[in-house]
Short mmCIF file of C-alpha atoms in Angstrom, two decimals:
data_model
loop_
_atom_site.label_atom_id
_atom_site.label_comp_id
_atom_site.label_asym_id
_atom_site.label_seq_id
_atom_site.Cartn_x
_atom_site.Cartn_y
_atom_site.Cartn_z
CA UNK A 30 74.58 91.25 110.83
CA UNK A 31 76.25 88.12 112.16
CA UNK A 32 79.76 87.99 112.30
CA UNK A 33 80.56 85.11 109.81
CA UNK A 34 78.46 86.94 107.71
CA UNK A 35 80.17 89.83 107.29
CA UNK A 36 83.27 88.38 107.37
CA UNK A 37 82.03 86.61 104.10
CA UNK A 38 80.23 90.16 102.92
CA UNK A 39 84.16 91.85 103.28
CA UNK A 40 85.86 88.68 101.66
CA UNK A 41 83.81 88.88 98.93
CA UNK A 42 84.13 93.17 98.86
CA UNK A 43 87.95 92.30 98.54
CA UNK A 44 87.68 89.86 95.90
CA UNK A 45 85.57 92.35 93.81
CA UNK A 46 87.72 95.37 94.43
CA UNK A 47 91.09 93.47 92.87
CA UNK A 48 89.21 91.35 90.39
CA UNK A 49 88.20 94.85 89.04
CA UNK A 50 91.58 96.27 89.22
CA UNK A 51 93.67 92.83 88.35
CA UNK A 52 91.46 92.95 85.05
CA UNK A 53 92.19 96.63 84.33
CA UNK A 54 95.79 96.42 84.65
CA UNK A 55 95.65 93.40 82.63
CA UNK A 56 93.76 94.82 79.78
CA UNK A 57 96.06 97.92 79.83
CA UNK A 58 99.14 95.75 79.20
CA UNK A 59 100.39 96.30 82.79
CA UNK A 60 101.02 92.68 84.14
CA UNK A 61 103.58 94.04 87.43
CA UNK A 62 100.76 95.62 88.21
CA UNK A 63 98.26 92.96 87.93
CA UNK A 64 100.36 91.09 89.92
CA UNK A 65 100.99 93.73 92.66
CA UNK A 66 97.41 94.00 93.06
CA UNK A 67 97.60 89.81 93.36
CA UNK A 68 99.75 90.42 96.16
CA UNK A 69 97.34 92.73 97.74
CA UNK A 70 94.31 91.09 97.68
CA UNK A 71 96.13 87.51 99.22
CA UNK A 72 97.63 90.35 102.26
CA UNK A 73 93.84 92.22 102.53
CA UNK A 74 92.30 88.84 103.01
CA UNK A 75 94.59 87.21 105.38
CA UNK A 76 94.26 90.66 107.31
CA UNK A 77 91.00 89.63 107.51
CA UNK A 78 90.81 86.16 108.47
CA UNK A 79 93.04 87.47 110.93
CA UNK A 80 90.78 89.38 112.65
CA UNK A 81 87.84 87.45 112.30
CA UNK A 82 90.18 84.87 114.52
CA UNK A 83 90.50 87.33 116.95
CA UNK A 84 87.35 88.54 117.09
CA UNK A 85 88.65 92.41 115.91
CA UNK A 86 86.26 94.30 113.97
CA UNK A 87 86.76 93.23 110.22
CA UNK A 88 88.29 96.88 108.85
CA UNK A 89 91.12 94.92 107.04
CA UNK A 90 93.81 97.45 105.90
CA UNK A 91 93.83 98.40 102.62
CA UNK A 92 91.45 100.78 100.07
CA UNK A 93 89.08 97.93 99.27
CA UNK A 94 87.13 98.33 102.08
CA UNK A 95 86.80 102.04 102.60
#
C-alpha cells in the first residue's frame, strides 16, 4: 500500500473509532466524556501526521488503531 494511502486509511480508522465513541457518550448523557474523546482524536491524528512527516511507520498512539 502506498504511504499516503495509508496514512489516509489510519486517518480515516481514527475518525471512525471516536465518531463511534463521541456519539455513545453523547447519547448516554456523558458530554466530559464526549469531549475527552474530542481531545483524543485531535492528539491521535496529529500523532499521525506527525509521523507521516517523518516518514515513521503510521502506529499513532492510542487504542484506535490496535
Amino acid at each position: 500500500m502506498e504511504r499516503e494511502e495509508e496514512y489516509k486509511q489510519k486517518c480515516r480508522q481514527v475518525k471512525d473509532y471516536y465518531i463511534e465513541e463521541i456519539c455513545e457518550h453523547e447519547n448516554a448523557g456523558c458530554f466530559g466524556d464526549a469531549e475527552n474523546a474530542r481531545k483524543w482524536r485531535r492528539l491521535e491524528l496529529e500523532e499521525l501526521d506527525r509521523q507521516y512527516r517523518e516518514g515513521e511507520p503510521l502506529t499513532g498512539f492510542d487504542l484506535a488503531l490496535r
